[in-house]
Amino acid sequence: MSKIVVIGGGAAGLLCAAKSAIKGNDVTVLEKMDRPARKLMITGKGRCNVTNAVFDLEELISFVPTNPRFMYSAFSEFMPYDTMALFEELGVPLKIERGNRVFPQSDKAVDIVDALVNYCKSSGAEIVHGTAKAFECDDGRITAVVLDDKRKIPCDIVALCTGGKSYPLTGSTGDGYVLAKSVGHTVTDIKPSLVPLVCSDNFVPRLQGLSLKNISVRLYEDEKEIYSDFGEMLFTHYGVSGPVILSASSHIRDMGKRKYKISIDLKPALDEPTLDKRIQRDFLELSNKDFINSLNKLLPKKLIPVIVLLSGIEPSVKVNQITREQRLGLVRLIKNLTVNILDFRPVEEAIITSGGINVKEINPKTMQSKIVDNLFFAGEIIDVDAYTGGFNLQIAFSTAALCAENM
């Protein structure tokens, strides 16, 4: 029996601890917050998108843009269907929604959190409130975890499951990076991922609070399309957010070095000729109206003044005086409303952190450190991240299961 200290009581830490304790180990989970898994409580807008129902390994890997090959063994150990089976066994019925996203039927993230915490405790692991500040080492091995209140927890094995730097109010403040560096590990550049984007266009603040559904977006890097998506987005005072924007953000790798822009198709169900005919019908019906008052059937109220401004057509011009060329320009604008990306929002606002412990320093078949032989890693602290849709939580569960199997 080994004495194991799991640092971090999030998704990865709780699953790792439970599975380690089931094997008969003496497991202590060290959690700095007053309640474990605080970040899980706010995922999926409080509903907890627990995994994604992709059951083919190669397809699952395709949703991991950062260091995908590192994940082969972990995913093979614990696939999305294993995650789903586990929570069903723990008494949380699940459902599959658009894009194969998996949620609890109750739509309550707290059900997932309670299931994990109870699983951890019933497996025999102990959850201790405290913050790990340092390691005591002897002959290249960690012998104890030192807490900020000077307490020491002796150990045979340590699992670092502290998460990244996103959502610091939930406890993800980068502590794990400091601990890993203290024993010789390197940490790659930390960047936000699945994060809202700052735009440079003057019209964007005027659209603050506008939510768009059933739109499509295309992300361009130096005029080359690198990603497209369909769904929902939101305009904010600083730029754009919402599901399709968060997904797009994970494809931006060289912010500041390359130019990025997002083209929004406000009417993806209509091609340009069909949209033109629709506008012609509206214009015919409203022929004596001012242009500014002719778009109410076509666009959200808040968007109309901005589209009118960008179209270059005088707001007060009568609809029957708009030229064919102007009308076709309006069609192109509605199919291609472009925002220029200036920056990411701060890492603290990101759903996940891109970057972390260098994967070259971790054995992908065991999650064991190649530098300190009784140190293991699981979850977001590792330099692996995926697209939105439950894939990042699956990374946490899969690496935790593999970690527990090998500790």
Coordinates of C-alpha atoms in Angstrom, one line a residue:
M1 CA 0.0 0.0 0.0
S2 CA 1.4 3.4 -1.0
K3 CA 0.7 6.7 0.7
I4 CA -0.5 9.0 -2.1
V5 CA -1.1 12.7 -2.0
V6 CA -3.2 14.1 -4.8
I7 CA -2.9 17.9 -5.0
G8 CA -6.0 19.5 -6.3
G9 CA -9.6 18.4 -5.8
G10 CA -11.0 19.1 -9.2
A11 CA -12.3 16.7 -11.9
A12 CA -8.9 15.1 -12.4
G13 CA -7.9 15.0 -8.8
L14 CA -11.1 13.5 -7.4
L15 CA -11.3 10.7 -10.1
C16 CA -7.6 10.0 -9.7
A17 CA -7.9 9.8 -5.9
A18 CA -11.0 7.6 -6.0
K19 CA -9.5 5.1 -8.4
S20 CA -6.2 5.0 -6.4
A21 CA -8.0 4.4 -3.2
I22 CA -10.1 1.6 -4.7
K23 CA -6.8 -0.2 -5.3
G24 CA -6.0 -0.1 -1.6
N25 CA -3.7 2.9 -1.4
D26 CA -3.8 5.5 1.5
V27 CA -4.9 8.5 -0.5
T28 CA -5.2 12.2 0.7
V29 CA -6.6 14.8 -1.6
L30 CA -5.3 18.3 -0.8
E31 CA -7.8 21.0 -1.8
K32 CA -7.2 24.7 -1.2
M33 CA -10.8 25.8 -1.6
D34 CA -13.5 25.3 1.0
R35 CA -15.4 23.0 -1.4
P36 CA -13.8 20.6 -4.0
A37 CA -14.5 20.9 -7.8
R38 CA -15.5 24.6 -7.7
K39 CA -14.6 25.0 -11.4
L40 CA -16.9 22.0 -12.3
M41 CA -19.8 23.9 -10.8
I42 CA -19.6 26.6 -13.5
T43 CA -18.8 24.6 -16.6
G44 CA -21.4 24.4 -19.3
K45 CA -23.2 27.5 -17.9
G46 CA -23.7 25.6 -14.6
R47 CA -25.0 22.5 -16.4
C48 CA -21.6 20.7 -16.7
N49 CA -20.8 19.4 -20.2
V50 CA -19.2 16.3 -18.7
T51 CA -17.8 14.6 -21.9
N52 CA -18.5 14.2 -25.6
A53 CA -20.1 11.1 -26.9
V54 CA -17.4 10.4 -29.5
F55 CA -16.6 6.7 -29.2
D56 CA -13.9 6.3 -31.9
L57 CA -10.4 6.9 -30.7
E58 CA -9.0 8.6 -33.8
E59 CA -12.0 10.9 -34.0
L60 CA -11.6 11.8 -30.4
I61 CA -8.0 12.6 -30.9
S62 CA -9.0 14.9 -33.8
F63 CA -10.6 17.3 -31.3
V64 CA -7.3 17.8 -29.5
P65 CA -5.3 20.5 -31.3
T66 CA -2.5 20.7 -28.7
N67 CA -0.2 17.6 -28.4
P68 CA -2.9 15.1 -29.5
R69 CA -0.5 12.1 -29.8
F70 CA 0.3 12.4 -26.1
M71 CA -3.4 11.4 -25.4
Y72 CA -3.5 8.0 -27.2
S73 CA -2.8 5.9 -24.1
A74 CA -4.9 8.0 -21.7
F75 CA -7.9 7.9 -24.0
S76 CA -7.4 4.2 -24.6
E77 CA -7.5 3.7 -20.9
F78 CA -10.7 5.7 -20.3
M79 CA -12.9 6.7 -23.2
P80 CA -16.0 8.9 -23.2
Y81 CA -18.2 5.8 -22.8
D82 CA -16.3 4.9 -19.7
T83 CA -17.0 8.4 -18.3
M84 CA -20.7 8.1 -19.1
A85 CA -20.9 4.6 -17.6
L86 CA -19.2 5.8 -14.4
F87 CA -21.6 8.7 -13.8
E88 CA -24.6 6.5 -14.6
E89 CA -23.3 4.0 -12.0
L90 CA -22.8 6.9 -9.5
G91 CA -26.5 7.7 -9.9
V92 CA -26.4 10.6 -12.4
P93 CA -28.5 9.9 -15.5
L94 CA -27.1 11.6 -18.6
K95 CA -28.3 12.9 -21.9
I96 CA -26.7 13.7 -25.2
E97 CA -27.4 17.0 -26.9
R98 CA -26.3 18.8 -30.1
G99 CA -22.7 18.1 -31.1
N100 CA -22.7 14.9 -29.0
R101 CA -22.3 17.0 -25.8
V102 CA -23.1 15.0 -22.7
F103 CA -24.9 16.7 -19.7
P104 CA -26.6 15.4 -16.6
Q105 CA -30.4 15.0 -17.2
S106 CA -31.0 17.4 -14.3
D107 CA -29.0 20.1 -16.1
K108 CA -27.3 20.7 -12.7
A109 CA -23.5 20.6 -12.5
V110 CA -23.8 20.1 -8.7
D111 CA -25.0 16.5 -9.4
I112 CA -21.7 15.7 -11.2
V113 CA -19.7 17.4 -8.4
D114 CA -21.5 15.6 -5.6
A115 CA -21.2 12.3 -7.4
L116 CA -17.4 12.8 -7.8
V117 CA -16.9 13.9 -4.2
N118 CA -19.0 11.0 -2.8
Y119 CA -17.1 8.6 -5.1
C120 CA -13.9 9.8 -3.8
K121 CA -14.9 9.6 -0.1
S122 CA -16.7 6.2 -0.4
S123 CA -13.6 4.8 -2.1
G124 CA -11.6 5.6 1.0
A125 CA -9.7 8.8 0.0
E126 CA -9.6 11.6 2.5
I127 CA -10.1 15.2 1.4
V128 CA -8.1 17.7 3.4
H129 CA -8.4 21.5 3.2
G130 CA -5.1 23.2 2.6
T131 CA -2.7 24.7 0.1
A132 CA 0.5 22.9 -1.0
K133 CA 3.4 25.3 -1.0
A134 CA 6.5 23.1 -1.4
F135 CA 7.9 19.6 -1.6
E136 CA 10.4 18.0 0.7
C137 CA 12.8 15.8 -1.3
D138 CA 15.4 13.2 -0.5
D139 CA 17.6 11.6 -3.1
G140 CA 15.5 12.8 -6.0
R141 CA 12.2 11.7 -4.6
I142 CA 9.4 13.7 -3.0
T143 CA 9.0 12.6 0.6
A144 CA 6.5 15.2 1.9
V145 CA 4.2 17.9 0.8
V146 CA 4.6 21.1 2.8
L147 CA 1.4 23.3 3.3
D148 CA 1.3 27.1 3.6
D149 CA 0.5 26.7 7.4
K150 CA 3.7 24.6 7.8
R151 CA 1.9 21.3 8.1
K152 CA 3.6 18.4 6.4
I153 CA 2.0 15.4 4.7
P154 CA 4.5 12.6 4.2
C155 CA 4.0 10.6 1.0
D156 CA 5.4 7.9 -1.2
I157 CA 3.8 9.3 -4.4
V158 CA 2.4 12.7 -5.5
A159 CA -0.1 13.4 -8.2
L160 CA -0.3 17.1 -9.4
C161 CA -3.9 17.8 -10.5
T162 CA -4.0 21.5 -9.8
G163 CA -5.5 22.7 -13.1
G164 CA -4.3 25.7 -15.0
K165 CA -4.7 29.5 -14.5
S166 CA -8.2 30.0 -15.8
Y167 CA -11.0 31.0 -13.4
P168 CA -8.7 31.8 -10.4
L169 CA -11.7 32.3 -8.1
T170 CA -12.3 28.6 -8.3
G171 CA -8.7 27.9 -7.1
S172 CA -6.9 27.6 -10.5
T173 CA -4.1 30.0 -9.8
G174 CA -1.1 28.3 -11.3
D175 CA 0.2 26.8 -8.0
G176 CA 1.0 23.5 -9.7
Y177 CA 3.3 25.1 -12.2
V178 CA 5.4 26.5 -9.3
L179 CA 5.6 23.1 -7.6
A180 CA 6.5 21.3 -10.8
K181 CA 9.2 23.9 -11.6
S182 CA 10.7 23.5 -8.1
V183 CA 11.6 19.8 -8.9
G184 CA 13.0 20.5 -12.4
H185 CA 10.0 20.5 -14.7
T186 CA 9.5 23.1 -17.4
V187 CA 6.3 24.9 -18.2
T188 CA 5.4 26.0 -21.7
D189 CA 4.0 29.4 -22.4
I190 CA 0.6 29.8 -20.7
K191 CA -2.1 31.2 -22.9
P192 CA -5.9 31.5 -22.6
S193 CA -7.9 29.0 -24.7
L194 CA -11.7 28.8 -25.2
V195 CA -11.8 32.5 -24.3
P196 CA -13.7 35.6 -25.5
L197 CA -12.0 37.8 -28.1
V198 CA -11.3 41.5 -28.1
C199 CA -12.2 43.3 -31.4
S200 CA -10.8 46.6 -32.8
D201 CA -13.9 47.6 -34.7
N202 CA -15.6 50.8 -33.5
F203 CA -19.1 49.4 -34.1
V204 CA -18.7 46.4 -31.7
P205 CA -19.5 48.2 -28.4
R206 CA -22.8 49.4 -30.0
L207 CA -23.9 45.7 -30.2
Q208 CA -23.1 44.9 -26.5
G209 CA -25.5 42.3 -25.2
L210 CA -26.7 41.2 -28.6
S211 CA -27.0 37.4 -28.8
L212 CA -27.1 35.8 -32.2
K213 CA -28.4 32.2 -32.8
N214 CA -28.1 30.0 -35.9
I215 CA -25.3 32.0 -37.4
S216 CA -22.1 30.6 -39.0
V217 CA -18.6 32.0 -38.5
R218 CA -15.3 31.6 -40.4
L219 CA -12.0 32.4 -38.8
Y220 CA -9.2 33.8 -41.0
E221 CA -5.5 33.9 -40.3
D222 CA -3.7 36.3 -42.6
E223 CA -6.7 36.0 -45.1
K224 CA -6.6 32.2 -45.0
E225 CA -9.7 30.4 -43.6
I226 CA -8.6 28.1 -40.7
Y227 CA -11.8 27.3 -38.9
S228 CA -15.6 27.5 -39.4
D229 CA -18.5 26.8 -37.1
F230 CA -22.3 27.1 -36.7
G231 CA -24.3 28.1 -33.6
E232 CA -24.5 30.9 -31.1
M233 CA -22.4 34.0 -30.3
L234 CA -22.6 37.1 -28.2
F235 CA -21.4 40.7 -28.7
T236 CA -19.8 42.4 -25.6
H237 CA -18.4 45.8 -24.8
Y238 CA -14.9 44.6 -25.7
G239 CA -15.6 42.2 -28.6
V240 CA -17.2 38.8 -29.1
S241 CA -18.0 35.7 -27.0
G242 CA -20.3 32.7 -27.0
P243 CA -19.9 29.0 -28.0
V244 CA -18.7 29.5 -31.6
I245 CA -16.3 32.2 -30.6
L246 CA -14.8 30.2 -27.7
S247 CA -14.2 27.3 -30.1
A248 CA -12.6 29.6 -32.7
S249 CA -10.2 31.1 -30.1
S250 CA -8.6 27.7 -29.6
H251 CA -7.4 27.9 -33.2
I252 CA -5.6 31.2 -32.7
R253 CA -1.9 30.3 -32.1
D254 CA 0.1 33.5 -33.0
M255 CA -1.9 36.4 -31.7
G256 CA 0.0 39.6 -32.3
K257 CA 2.2 38.0 -34.9
R258 CA -0.5 37.3 -37.5
K259 CA -3.8 39.0 -38.4
Y260 CA -7.0 37.3 -37.4
K261 CA -10.6 38.2 -38.3
I262 CA -13.9 36.5 -38.0
S263 CA -16.6 36.7 -40.7
I264 CA -20.1 36.2 -39.5
D265 CA -22.8 34.9 -41.8
L266 CA -26.1 36.3 -40.3
K267 CA -28.2 34.2 -42.7
P268 CA -26.4 30.9 -43.3
A269 CA -29.6 29.2 -44.5
L270 CA -29.9 31.5 -47.5
D271 CA -27.3 31.8 -50.3
E272 CA -26.6 35.2 -51.7
P273 CA -29.2 35.0 -54.6
T274 CA -31.9 33.7 -52.3
L275 CA -31.2 36.4 -49.7
D276 CA -31.2 39.0 -52.4
K277 CA -34.7 37.9 -53.5
R278 CA -35.9 38.0 -49.9
I279 CA -34.6 41.6 -49.6
Q280 CA -36.2 42.6 -52.9
R281 CA -39.6 41.3 -51.6
D282 CA -39.2 43.3 -48.4
F283 CA -38.2 46.4 -50.3
L284 CA -41.2 46.0 -52.6
E285 CA -43.5 45.8 -49.7
L286 CA -41.9 48.8 -47.9
S287 CA -41.0 50.8 -51.0
N288 CA -41.8 54.2 -49.5
K289 CA -40.1 53.6 -46.2
D290 CA -36.7 55.0 -45.2
F291 CA -33.9 52.4 -45.5
I292 CA -33.3 52.5 -41.7
N293 CA -36.9 51.3 -41.2
S294 CA -36.9 48.5 -43.8
L295 CA -34.9 45.8 -42.1
N296 CA -37.0 44.9 -39.1
K297 CA -38.2 41.6 -40.5
L298 CA -34.7 40.5 -41.5
L299 CA -32.4 41.5 -38.6
P300 CA -32.4 42.0 -34.8
K301 CA -33.3 45.6 -33.9
K302 CA -29.9 46.3 -32.2
L303 CA -28.1 45.2 -35.3
I304 CA -29.9 47.4 -37.9
P305 CA -28.2 50.7 -37.2
V306 CA -24.8 49.0 -37.5
I307 CA -25.6 47.2 -40.7
V308 CA -27.0 50.5 -42.2
L309 CA -23.8 52.3 -41.2
L310 CA -21.5 49.6 -42.6
S311 CA -23.6 49.4 -45.8
G312 CA -22.7 53.0 -46.8
I313 CA -26.4 53.5 -47.8
E314 CA -27.9 56.7 -46.4
P315 CA -30.3 55.8 -43.5
S316 CA -33.0 58.2 -44.8
V317 CA -32.9 57.2 -48.4
K318 CA -36.2 55.7 -49.6
V319 CA -36.1 51.9 -50.2
N320 CA -37.3 52.4 -53.8
Q321 CA -34.3 54.6 -54.5
I322 CA -31.7 52.0 -53.5
T323 CA -29.7 50.8 -56.5
R324 CA -29.1 47.2 -57.4
E325 CA -25.4 47.6 -56.6
Q326 CA -26.2 49.0 -53.2
R327 CA -28.6 46.1 -52.5
L328 CA -26.1 43.5 -53.6
G329 CA -23.5 45.2 -51.3
L330 CA -26.0 44.8 -48.4
V331 CA -26.4 41.1 -49.2
R332 CA -22.7 40.6 -49.1
L333 CA -22.5 42.5 -45.8
I334 CA -25.2 40.3 -44.2
K335 CA -23.4 37.2 -45.4
N336 CA -20.0 38.5 -44.3
L337 CA -20.1 40.8 -41.3
T338 CA -16.4 41.0 -40.3
V339 CA -14.8 41.7 -37.0
N340 CA -11.1 42.2 -36.6
I341 CA -9.5 40.4 -33.7
L342 CA -7.1 42.4 -31.5
D343 CA -6.4 40.1 -28.6
F344 CA -7.6 37.4 -26.2
R345 CA -9.4 38.4 -23.1
P346 CA -7.3 37.7 -20.0
V347 CA -6.4 34.1 -19.1
E348 CA -8.5 34.5 -15.9
E349 CA -11.6 34.6 -18.2
A350 CA -10.6 31.6 -20.2
I351 CA -12.5 28.3 -19.8
I352 CA -9.2 26.4 -20.0
T353 CA -5.5 27.2 -20.1
S354 CA -3.3 26.4 -23.1
G355 CA 0.2 25.4 -22.1
G356 CA 1.5 23.7 -19.0
I357 CA 3.9 20.9 -18.0
N358 CA 5.9 20.0 -21.1
V359 CA 4.6 16.7 -22.4
K360 CA 8.2 15.6 -23.3
E361 CA 8.8 15.4 -19.5
I362 CA 5.8 13.0 -18.9
N363 CA 5.5 9.4 -19.9
P364 CA 2.3 9.3 -21.9
K365 CA 1.7 5.6 -21.1
T366 CA 1.7 6.2 -17.3
M367 CA 1.4 10.0 -16.6
Q368 CA 4.6 9.6 -14.6
S369 CA 7.3 12.3 -14.5
K370 CA 10.4 11.5 -16.4
I371 CA 12.3 13.8 -13.9
V372 CA 11.0 12.7 -10.5
D373 CA 10.0 9.1 -10.4
N374 CA 7.3 9.4 -7.7
L375 CA 5.6 12.4 -9.3
F376 CA 2.5 12.0 -11.6
F377 CA 0.3 14.5 -13.5
A378 CA -3.3 14.6 -14.6
G379 CA -5.7 17.2 -16.0
E380 CA -5.3 20.7 -17.2
I381 CA -1.8 21.2 -15.7
I382 CA -0.4 19.2 -18.6
D383 CA 0.2 21.0 -21.9
V384 CA -2.8 19.4 -23.7
D385 CA -6.0 21.2 -24.6
A386 CA -9.0 20.5 -26.8
Y387 CA -12.0 22.2 -28.4
T388 CA -15.1 23.1 -26.5
G389 CA -17.8 20.4 -26.1
G390 CA -16.8 18.3 -23.2
F391 CA -13.4 17.2 -24.6
N392 CA -11.3 19.0 -22.0
L393 CA -13.1 17.3 -19.1
Q394 CA -12.6 14.0 -20.9
I395 CA -8.8 14.8 -21.0
A396 CA -9.0 15.4 -17.2
F397 CA -10.8 12.1 -16.6
S398 CA -8.7 10.0 -19.0
T399 CA -5.3 11.3 -17.7
A400 CA -6.6 10.8 -14.1
A401 CA -7.6 7.2 -14.8
L402 CA -4.3 6.4 -16.4
C403 CA -2.4 8.1 -13.6
A404 CA -4.3 6.1 -10.9
E405 CA -3.7 2.9 -12.8
N406 CA 0.1 3.4 -12.7
M407 CA 0.7 5.1 -9.3

